mmCIF file of N, CA and C in Angstrom:
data_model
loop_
_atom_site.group_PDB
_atom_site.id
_atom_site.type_symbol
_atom_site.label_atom_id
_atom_site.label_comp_id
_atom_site.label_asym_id
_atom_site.label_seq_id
_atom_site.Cartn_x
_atom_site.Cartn_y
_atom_site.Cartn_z
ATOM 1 N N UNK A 1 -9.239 -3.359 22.824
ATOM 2 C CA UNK A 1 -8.646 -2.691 21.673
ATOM 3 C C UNK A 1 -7.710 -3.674 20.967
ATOM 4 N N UNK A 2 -7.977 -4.021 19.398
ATOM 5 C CA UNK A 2 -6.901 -4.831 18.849
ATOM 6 C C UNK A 2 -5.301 -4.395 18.800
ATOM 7 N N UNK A 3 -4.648 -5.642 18.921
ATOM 8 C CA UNK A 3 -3.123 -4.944 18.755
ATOM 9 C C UNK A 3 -2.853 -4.333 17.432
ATOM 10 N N UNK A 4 -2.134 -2.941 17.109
ATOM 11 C CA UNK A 4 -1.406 -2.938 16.531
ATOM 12 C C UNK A 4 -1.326 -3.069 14.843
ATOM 13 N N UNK A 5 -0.776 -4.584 15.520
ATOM 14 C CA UNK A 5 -0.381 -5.153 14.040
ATOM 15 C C UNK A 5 -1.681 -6.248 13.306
ATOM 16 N N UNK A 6 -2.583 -6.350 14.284
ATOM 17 C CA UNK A 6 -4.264 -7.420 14.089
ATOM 18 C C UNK A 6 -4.929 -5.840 13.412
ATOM 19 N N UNK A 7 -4.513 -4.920 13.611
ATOM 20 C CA UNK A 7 -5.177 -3.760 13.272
ATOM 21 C C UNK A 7 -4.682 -3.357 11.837
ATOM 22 N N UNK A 8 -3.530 -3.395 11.662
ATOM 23 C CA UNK A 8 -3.024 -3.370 10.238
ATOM 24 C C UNK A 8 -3.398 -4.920 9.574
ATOM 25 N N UNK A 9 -3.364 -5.289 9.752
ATOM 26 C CA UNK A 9 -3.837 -6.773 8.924
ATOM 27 C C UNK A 9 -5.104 -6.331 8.644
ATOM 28 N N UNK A 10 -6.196 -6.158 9.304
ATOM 29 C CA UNK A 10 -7.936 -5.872 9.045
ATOM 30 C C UNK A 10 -7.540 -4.958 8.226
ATOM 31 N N UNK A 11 -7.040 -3.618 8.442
ATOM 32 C CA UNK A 11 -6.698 -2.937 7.466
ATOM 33 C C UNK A 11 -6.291 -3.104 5.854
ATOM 34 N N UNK A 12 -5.644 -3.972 5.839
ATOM 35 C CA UNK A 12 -4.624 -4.340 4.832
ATOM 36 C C UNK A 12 -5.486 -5.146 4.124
ATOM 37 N N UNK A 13 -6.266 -6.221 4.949
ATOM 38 C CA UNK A 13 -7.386 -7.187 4.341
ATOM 39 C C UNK A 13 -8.760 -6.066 3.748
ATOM 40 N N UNK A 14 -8.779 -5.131 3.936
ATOM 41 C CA UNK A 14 -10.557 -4.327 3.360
ATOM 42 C C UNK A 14 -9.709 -3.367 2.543
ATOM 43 N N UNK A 15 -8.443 -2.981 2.533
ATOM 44 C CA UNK A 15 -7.940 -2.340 1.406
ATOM 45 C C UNK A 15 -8.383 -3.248 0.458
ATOM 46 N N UNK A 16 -7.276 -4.392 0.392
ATOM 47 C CA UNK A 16 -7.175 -5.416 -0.954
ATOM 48 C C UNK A 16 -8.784 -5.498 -0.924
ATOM 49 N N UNK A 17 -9.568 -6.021 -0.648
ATOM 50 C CA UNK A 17 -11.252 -6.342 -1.221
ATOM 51 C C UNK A 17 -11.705 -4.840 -1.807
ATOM 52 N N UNK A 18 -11.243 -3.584 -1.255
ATOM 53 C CA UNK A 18 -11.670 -2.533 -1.787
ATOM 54 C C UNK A 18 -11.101 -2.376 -3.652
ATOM 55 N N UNK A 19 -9.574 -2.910 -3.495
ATOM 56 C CA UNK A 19 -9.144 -2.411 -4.844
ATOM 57 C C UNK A 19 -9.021 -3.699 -5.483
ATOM 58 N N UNK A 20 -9.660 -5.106 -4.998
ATOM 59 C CA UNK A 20 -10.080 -5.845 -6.031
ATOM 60 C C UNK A 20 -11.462 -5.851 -6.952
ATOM 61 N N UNK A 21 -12.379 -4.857 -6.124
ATOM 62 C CA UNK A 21 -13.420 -4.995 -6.229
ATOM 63 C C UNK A 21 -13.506 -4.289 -7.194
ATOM 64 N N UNK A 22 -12.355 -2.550 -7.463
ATOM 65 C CA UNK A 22 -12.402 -2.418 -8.759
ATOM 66 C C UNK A 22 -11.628 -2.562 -9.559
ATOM 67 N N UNK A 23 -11.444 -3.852 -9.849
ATOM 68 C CA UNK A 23 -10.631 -4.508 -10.789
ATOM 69 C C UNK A 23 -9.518 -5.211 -10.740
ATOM 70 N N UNK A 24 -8.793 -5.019 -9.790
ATOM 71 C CA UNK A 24 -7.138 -4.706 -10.108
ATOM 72 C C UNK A 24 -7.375 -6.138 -9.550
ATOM 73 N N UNK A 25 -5.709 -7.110 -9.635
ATOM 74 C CA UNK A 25 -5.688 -8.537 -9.461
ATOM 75 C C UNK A 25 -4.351 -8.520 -8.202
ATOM 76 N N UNK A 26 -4.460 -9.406 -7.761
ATOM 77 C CA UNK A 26 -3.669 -9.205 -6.682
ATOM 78 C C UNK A 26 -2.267 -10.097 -7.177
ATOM 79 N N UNK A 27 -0.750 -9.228 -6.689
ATOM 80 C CA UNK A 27 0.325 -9.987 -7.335
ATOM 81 C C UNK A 27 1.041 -10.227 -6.483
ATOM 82 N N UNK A 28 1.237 -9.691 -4.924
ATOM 83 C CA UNK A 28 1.770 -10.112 -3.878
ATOM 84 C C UNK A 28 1.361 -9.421 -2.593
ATOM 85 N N UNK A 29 1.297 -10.207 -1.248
ATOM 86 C CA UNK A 29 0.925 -9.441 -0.392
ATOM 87 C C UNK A 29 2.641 -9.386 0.682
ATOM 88 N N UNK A 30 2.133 -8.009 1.352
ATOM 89 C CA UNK A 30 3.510 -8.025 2.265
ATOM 90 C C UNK A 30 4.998 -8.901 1.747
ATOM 91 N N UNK A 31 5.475 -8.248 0.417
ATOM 92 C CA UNK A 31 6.700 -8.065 0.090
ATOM 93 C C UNK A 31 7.734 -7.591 1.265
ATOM 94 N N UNK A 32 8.739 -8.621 1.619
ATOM 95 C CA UNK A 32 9.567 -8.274 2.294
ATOM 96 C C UNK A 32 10.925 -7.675 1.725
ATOM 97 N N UNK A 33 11.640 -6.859 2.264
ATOM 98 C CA UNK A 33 13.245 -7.104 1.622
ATOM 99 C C UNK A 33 13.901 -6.395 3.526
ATOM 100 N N UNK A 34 15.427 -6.236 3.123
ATOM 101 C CA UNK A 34 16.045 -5.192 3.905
ATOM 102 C C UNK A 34 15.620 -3.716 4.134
ATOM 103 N N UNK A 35 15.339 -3.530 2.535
ATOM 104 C CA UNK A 35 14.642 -1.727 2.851
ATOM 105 C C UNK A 35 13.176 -1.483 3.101
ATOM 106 N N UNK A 36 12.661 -2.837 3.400
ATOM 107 C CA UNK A 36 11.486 -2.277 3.690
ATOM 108 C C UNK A 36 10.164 -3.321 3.435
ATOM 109 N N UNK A 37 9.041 -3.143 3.431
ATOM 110 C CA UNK A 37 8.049 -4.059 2.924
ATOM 111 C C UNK A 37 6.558 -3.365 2.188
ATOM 112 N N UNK A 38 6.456 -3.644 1.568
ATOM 113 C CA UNK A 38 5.400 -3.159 0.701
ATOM 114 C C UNK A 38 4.152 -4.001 1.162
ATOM 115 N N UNK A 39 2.630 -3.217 1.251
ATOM 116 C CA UNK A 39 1.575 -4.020 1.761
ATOM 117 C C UNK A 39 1.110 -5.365 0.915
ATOM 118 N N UNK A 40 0.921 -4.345 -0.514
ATOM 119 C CA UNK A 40 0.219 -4.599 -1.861
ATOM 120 C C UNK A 40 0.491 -4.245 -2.620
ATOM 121 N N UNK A 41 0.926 -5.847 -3.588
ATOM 122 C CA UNK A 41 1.323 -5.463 -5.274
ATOM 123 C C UNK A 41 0.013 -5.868 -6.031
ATOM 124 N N UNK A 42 -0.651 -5.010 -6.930
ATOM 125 C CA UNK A 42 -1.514 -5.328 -7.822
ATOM 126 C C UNK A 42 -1.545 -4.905 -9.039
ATOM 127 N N UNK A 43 -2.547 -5.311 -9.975
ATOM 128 C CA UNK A 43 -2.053 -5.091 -11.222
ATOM 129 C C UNK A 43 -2.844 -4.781 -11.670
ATOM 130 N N UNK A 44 -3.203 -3.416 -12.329
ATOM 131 C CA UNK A 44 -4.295 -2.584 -12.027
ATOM 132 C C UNK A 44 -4.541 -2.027 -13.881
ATOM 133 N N UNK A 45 -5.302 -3.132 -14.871
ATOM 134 C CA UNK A 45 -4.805 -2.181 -16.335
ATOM 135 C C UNK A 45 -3.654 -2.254 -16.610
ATOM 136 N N UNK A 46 -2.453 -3.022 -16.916
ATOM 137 C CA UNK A 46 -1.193 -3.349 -17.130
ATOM 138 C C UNK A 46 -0.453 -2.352 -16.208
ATOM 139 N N UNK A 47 -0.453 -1.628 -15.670
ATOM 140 C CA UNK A 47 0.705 -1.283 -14.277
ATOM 141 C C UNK A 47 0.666 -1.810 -13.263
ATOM 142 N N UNK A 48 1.777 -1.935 -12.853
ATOM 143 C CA UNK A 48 1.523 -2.394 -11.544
ATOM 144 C C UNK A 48 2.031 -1.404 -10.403
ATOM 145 N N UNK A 49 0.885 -1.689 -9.392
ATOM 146 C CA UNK A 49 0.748 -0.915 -8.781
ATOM 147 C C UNK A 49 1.542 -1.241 -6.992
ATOM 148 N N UNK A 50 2.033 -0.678 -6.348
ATOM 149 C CA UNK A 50 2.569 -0.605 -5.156
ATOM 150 C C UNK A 50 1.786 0.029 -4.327
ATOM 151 N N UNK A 51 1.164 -0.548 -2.910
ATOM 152 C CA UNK A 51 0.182 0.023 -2.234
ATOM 153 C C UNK A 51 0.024 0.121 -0.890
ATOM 154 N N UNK A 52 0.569 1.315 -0.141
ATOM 155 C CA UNK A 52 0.981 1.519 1.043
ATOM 156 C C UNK A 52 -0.380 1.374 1.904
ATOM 157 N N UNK A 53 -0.387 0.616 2.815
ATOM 158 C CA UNK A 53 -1.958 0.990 3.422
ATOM 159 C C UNK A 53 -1.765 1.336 4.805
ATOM 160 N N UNK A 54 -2.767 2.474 5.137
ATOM 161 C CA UNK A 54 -2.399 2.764 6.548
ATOM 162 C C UNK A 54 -3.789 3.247 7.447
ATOM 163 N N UNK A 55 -3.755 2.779 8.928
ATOM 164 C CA UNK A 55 -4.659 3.001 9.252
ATOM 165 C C UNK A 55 -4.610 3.968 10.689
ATOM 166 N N UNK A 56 -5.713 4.359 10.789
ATOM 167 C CA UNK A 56 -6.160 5.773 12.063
ATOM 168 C C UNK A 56 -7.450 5.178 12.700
ATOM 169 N N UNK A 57 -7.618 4.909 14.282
ATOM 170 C CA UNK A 57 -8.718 5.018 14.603
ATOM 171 C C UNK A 57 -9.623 6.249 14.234
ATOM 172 N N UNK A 58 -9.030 8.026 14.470
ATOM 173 C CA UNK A 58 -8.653 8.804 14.414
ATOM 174 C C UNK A 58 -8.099 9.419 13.553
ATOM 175 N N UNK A 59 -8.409 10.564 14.062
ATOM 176 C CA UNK A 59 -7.645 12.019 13.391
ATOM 177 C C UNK A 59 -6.999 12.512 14.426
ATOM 178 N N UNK A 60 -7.002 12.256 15.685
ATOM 179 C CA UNK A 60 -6.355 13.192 16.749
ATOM 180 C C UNK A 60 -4.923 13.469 16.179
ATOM 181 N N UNK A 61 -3.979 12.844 15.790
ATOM 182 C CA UNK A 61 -2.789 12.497 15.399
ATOM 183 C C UNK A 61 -2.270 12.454 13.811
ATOM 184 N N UNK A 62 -3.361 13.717 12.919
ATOM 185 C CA UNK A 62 -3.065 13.593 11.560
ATOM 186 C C UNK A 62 -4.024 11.971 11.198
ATOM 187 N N UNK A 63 -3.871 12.539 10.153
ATOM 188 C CA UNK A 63 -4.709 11.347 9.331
ATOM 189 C C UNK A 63 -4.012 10.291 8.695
ATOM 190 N N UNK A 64 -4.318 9.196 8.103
ATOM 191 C CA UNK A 64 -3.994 7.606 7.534
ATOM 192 C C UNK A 64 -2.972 8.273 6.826
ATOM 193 N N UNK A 65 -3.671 9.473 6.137
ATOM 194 C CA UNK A 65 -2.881 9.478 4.849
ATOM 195 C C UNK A 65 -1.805 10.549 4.929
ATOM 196 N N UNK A 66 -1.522 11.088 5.769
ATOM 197 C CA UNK A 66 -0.482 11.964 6.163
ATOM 198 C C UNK A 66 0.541 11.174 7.533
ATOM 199 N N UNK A 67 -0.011 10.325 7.801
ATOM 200 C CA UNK A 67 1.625 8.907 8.431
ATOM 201 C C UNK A 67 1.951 8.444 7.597
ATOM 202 N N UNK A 68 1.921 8.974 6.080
ATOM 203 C CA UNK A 68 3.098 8.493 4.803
ATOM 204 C C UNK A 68 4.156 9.435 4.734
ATOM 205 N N UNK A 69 4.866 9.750 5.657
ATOM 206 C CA UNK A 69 6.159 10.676 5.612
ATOM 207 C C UNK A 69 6.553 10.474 3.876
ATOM 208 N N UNK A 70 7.576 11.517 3.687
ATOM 209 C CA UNK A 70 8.396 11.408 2.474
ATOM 210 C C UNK A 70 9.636 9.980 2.866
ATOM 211 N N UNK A 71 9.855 10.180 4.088
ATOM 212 C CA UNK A 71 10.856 8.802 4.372
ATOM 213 C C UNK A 71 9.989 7.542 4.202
ATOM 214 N N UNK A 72 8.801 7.301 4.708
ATOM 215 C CA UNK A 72 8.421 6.118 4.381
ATOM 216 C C UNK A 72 8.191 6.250 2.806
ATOM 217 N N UNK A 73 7.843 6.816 2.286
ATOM 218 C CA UNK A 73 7.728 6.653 0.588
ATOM 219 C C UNK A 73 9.074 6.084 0.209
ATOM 220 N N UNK A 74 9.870 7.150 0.586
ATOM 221 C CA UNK A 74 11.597 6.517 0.135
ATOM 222 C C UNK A 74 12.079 4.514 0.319
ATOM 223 N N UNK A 75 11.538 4.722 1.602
ATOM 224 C CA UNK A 75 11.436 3.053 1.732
ATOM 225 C C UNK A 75 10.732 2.332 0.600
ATOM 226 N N UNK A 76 9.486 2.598 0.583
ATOM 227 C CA UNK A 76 8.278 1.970 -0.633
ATOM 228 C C UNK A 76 8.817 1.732 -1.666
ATOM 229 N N UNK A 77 9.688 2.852 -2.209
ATOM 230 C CA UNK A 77 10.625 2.867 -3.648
ATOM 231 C C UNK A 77 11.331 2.102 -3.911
ATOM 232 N N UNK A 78 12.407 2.238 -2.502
ATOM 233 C CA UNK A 78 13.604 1.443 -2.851
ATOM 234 C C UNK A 78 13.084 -0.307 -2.629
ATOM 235 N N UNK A 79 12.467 -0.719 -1.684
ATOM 236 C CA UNK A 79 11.932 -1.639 -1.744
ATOM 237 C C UNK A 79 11.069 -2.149 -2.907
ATOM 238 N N UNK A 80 10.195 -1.693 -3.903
ATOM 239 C CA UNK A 80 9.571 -2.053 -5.141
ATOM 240 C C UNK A 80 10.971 -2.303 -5.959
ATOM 241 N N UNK A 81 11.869 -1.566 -6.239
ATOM 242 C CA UNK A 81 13.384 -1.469 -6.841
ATOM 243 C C UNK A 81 13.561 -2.675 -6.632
ATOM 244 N N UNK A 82 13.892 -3.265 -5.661
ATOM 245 C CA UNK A 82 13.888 -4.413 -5.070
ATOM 246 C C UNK A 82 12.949 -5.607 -5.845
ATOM 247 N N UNK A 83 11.723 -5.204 -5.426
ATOM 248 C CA UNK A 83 10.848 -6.028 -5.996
ATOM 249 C C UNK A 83 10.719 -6.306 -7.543
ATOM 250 N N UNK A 84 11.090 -5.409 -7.991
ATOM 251 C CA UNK A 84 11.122 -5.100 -9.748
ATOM 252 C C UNK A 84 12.319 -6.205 -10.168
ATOM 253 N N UNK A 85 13.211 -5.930 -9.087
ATOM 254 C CA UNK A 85 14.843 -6.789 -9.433
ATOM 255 C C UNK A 85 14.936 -8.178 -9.608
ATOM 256 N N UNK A 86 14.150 -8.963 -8.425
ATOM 257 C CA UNK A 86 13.836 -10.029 -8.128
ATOM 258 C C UNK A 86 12.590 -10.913 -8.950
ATOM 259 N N UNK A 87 11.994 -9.942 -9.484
ATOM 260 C CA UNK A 87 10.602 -10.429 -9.737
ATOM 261 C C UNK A 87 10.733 -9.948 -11.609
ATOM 262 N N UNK A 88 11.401 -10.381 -11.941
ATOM 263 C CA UNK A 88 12.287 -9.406 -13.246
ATOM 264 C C UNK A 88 11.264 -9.704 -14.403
ATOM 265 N N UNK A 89 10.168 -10.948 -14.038
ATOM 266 C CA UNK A 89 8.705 -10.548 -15.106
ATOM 267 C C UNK A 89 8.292 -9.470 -15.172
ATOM 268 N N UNK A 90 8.605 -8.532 -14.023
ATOM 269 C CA UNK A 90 7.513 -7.407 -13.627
ATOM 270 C C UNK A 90 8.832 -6.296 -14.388
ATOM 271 N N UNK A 91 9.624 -6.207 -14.725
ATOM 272 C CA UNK A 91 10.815 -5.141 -14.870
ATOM 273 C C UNK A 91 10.597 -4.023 -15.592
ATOM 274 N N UNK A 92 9.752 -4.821 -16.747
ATOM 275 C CA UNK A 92 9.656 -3.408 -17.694
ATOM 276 C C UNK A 92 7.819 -3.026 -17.608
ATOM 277 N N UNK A 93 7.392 -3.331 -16.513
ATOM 278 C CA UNK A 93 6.266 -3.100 -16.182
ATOM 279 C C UNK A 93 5.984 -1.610 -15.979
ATOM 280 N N UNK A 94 4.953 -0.787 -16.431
ATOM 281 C CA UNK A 94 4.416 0.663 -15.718
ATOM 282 C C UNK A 94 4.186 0.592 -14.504
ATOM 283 N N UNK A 95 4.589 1.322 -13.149
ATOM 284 C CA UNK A 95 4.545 0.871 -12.186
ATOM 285 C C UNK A 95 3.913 2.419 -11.614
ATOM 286 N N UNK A 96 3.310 2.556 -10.336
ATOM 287 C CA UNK A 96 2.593 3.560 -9.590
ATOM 288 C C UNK A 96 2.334 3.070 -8.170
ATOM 289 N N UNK A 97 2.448 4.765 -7.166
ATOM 290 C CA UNK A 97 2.568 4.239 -6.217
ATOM 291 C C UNK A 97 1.180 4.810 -5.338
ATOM 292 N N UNK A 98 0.392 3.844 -4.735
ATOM 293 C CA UNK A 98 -1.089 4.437 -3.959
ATOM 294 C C UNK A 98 -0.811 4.283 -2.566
ATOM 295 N N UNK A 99 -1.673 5.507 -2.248
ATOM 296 C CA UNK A 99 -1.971 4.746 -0.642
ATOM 297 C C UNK A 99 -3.598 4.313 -0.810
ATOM 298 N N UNK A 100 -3.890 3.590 0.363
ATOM 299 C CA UNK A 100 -4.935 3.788 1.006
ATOM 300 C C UNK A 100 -5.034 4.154 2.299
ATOM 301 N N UNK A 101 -5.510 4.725 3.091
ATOM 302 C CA UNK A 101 -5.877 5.018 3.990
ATOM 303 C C UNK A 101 -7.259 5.210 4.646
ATOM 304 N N UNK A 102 -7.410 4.308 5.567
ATOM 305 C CA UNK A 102 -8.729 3.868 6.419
ATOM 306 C C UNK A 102 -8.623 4.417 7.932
ATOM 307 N N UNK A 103 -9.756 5.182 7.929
ATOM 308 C CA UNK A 103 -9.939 6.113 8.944
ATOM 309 C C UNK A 103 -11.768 5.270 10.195
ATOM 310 N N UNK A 104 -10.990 4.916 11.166
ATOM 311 C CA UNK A 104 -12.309 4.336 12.020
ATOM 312 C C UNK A 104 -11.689 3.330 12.591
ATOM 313 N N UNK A 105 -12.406 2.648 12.864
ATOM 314 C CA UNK A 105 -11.905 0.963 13.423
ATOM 315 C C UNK A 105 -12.472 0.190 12.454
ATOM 316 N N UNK A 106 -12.694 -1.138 12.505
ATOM 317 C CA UNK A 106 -13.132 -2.001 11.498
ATOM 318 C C UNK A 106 -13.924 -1.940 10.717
ATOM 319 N N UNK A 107 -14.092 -1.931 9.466
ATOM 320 C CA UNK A 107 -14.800 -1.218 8.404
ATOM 321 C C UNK A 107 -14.747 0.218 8.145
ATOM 322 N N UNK A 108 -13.081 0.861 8.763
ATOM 323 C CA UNK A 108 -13.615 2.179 8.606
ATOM 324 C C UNK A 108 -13.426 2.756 6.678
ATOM 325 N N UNK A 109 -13.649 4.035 6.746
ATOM 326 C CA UNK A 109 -13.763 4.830 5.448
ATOM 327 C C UNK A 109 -12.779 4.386 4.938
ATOM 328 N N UNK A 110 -12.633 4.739 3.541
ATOM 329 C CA UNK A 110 -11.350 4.108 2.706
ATOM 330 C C UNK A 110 -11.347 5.692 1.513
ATOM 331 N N UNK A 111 -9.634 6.089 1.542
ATOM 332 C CA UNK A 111 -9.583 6.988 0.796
ATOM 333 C C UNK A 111 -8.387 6.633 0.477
ATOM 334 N N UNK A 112 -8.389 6.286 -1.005
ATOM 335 C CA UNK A 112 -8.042 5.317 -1.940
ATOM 336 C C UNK A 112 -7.000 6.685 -2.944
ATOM 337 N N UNK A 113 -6.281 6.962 -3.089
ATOM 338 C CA UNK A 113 -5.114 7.634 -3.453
ATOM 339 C C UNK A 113 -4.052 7.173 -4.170
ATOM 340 N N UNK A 114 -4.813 7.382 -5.848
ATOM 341 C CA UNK A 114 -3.801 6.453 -6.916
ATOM 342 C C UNK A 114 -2.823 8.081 -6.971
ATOM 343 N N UNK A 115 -1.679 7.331 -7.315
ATOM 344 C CA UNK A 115 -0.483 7.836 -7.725
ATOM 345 C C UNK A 115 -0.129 8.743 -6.241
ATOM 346 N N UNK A 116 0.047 8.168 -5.465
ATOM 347 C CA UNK A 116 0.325 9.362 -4.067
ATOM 348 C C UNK A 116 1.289 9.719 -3.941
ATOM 349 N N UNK A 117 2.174 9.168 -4.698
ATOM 350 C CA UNK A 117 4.043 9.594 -4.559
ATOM 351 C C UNK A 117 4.555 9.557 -5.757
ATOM 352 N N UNK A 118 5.465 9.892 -6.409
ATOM 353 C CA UNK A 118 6.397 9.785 -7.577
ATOM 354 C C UNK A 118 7.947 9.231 -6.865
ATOM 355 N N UNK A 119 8.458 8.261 -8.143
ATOM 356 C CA UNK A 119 9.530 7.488 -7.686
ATOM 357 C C UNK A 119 10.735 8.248 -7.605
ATOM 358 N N UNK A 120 10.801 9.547 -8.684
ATOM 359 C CA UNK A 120 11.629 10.398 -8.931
ATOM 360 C C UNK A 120 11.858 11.729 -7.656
#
């Protein structure tokens, strides 16, 4: 069984090929700060987009896309805040927040969830 975090990386790697494939350009991977880290910044049609990715062998334990608590969103936010601050090309950018979530082991399903949170 892969560790963990080799499991979020595969993850994180077939998201991005999923949402380059339709279209969007890639603007940073794994953004760090204090509040947090963002998977994927892309730029999707002039917004840019913030992109939580999460993965489930499984359903036993809720699904990909329901281990996005409202607290981890809160992180996502304040961390893009962050990212917006630092990265101050991007400031007055339209911005949105997706998940993806991949359900299986390697190559699993992908359910791709634009706008999954509001910043407000």
């Amino acid at each position: 069984m892969p560790h963990p975090r080799d499991q979020g990386s595969q993850a994180e790697e077939q998201a991005l090929r999923h949402l380059l494939a339709q279209g969007m350009k890639l603007v940073e991977r794994n953004f760090h700060s204090r509040r947090g880290e963002i998977d994927l910044v892309l730029l999707d049609a002039g917004t840019l987009v913030f992109v939580e990715v999460r993965s489930r062998n499984n359903g036993i334990f809720g699904s990909a896309a329901e281990s996005v608590t409202r607290a981890k969103q809160l992180r996502v936010i304040q961390t893009a805040r962050h990212f917006l601050q630092v990265r101050k090309e991007w400031a007055n950018t339209p911005c949105r927040f997706d998940v993806v979530a991949i359900t299986g082991r390697s190559n699993g399903a992908i359910d791709w969830i634009e706008n999954a949170f509001q910043s407000t």
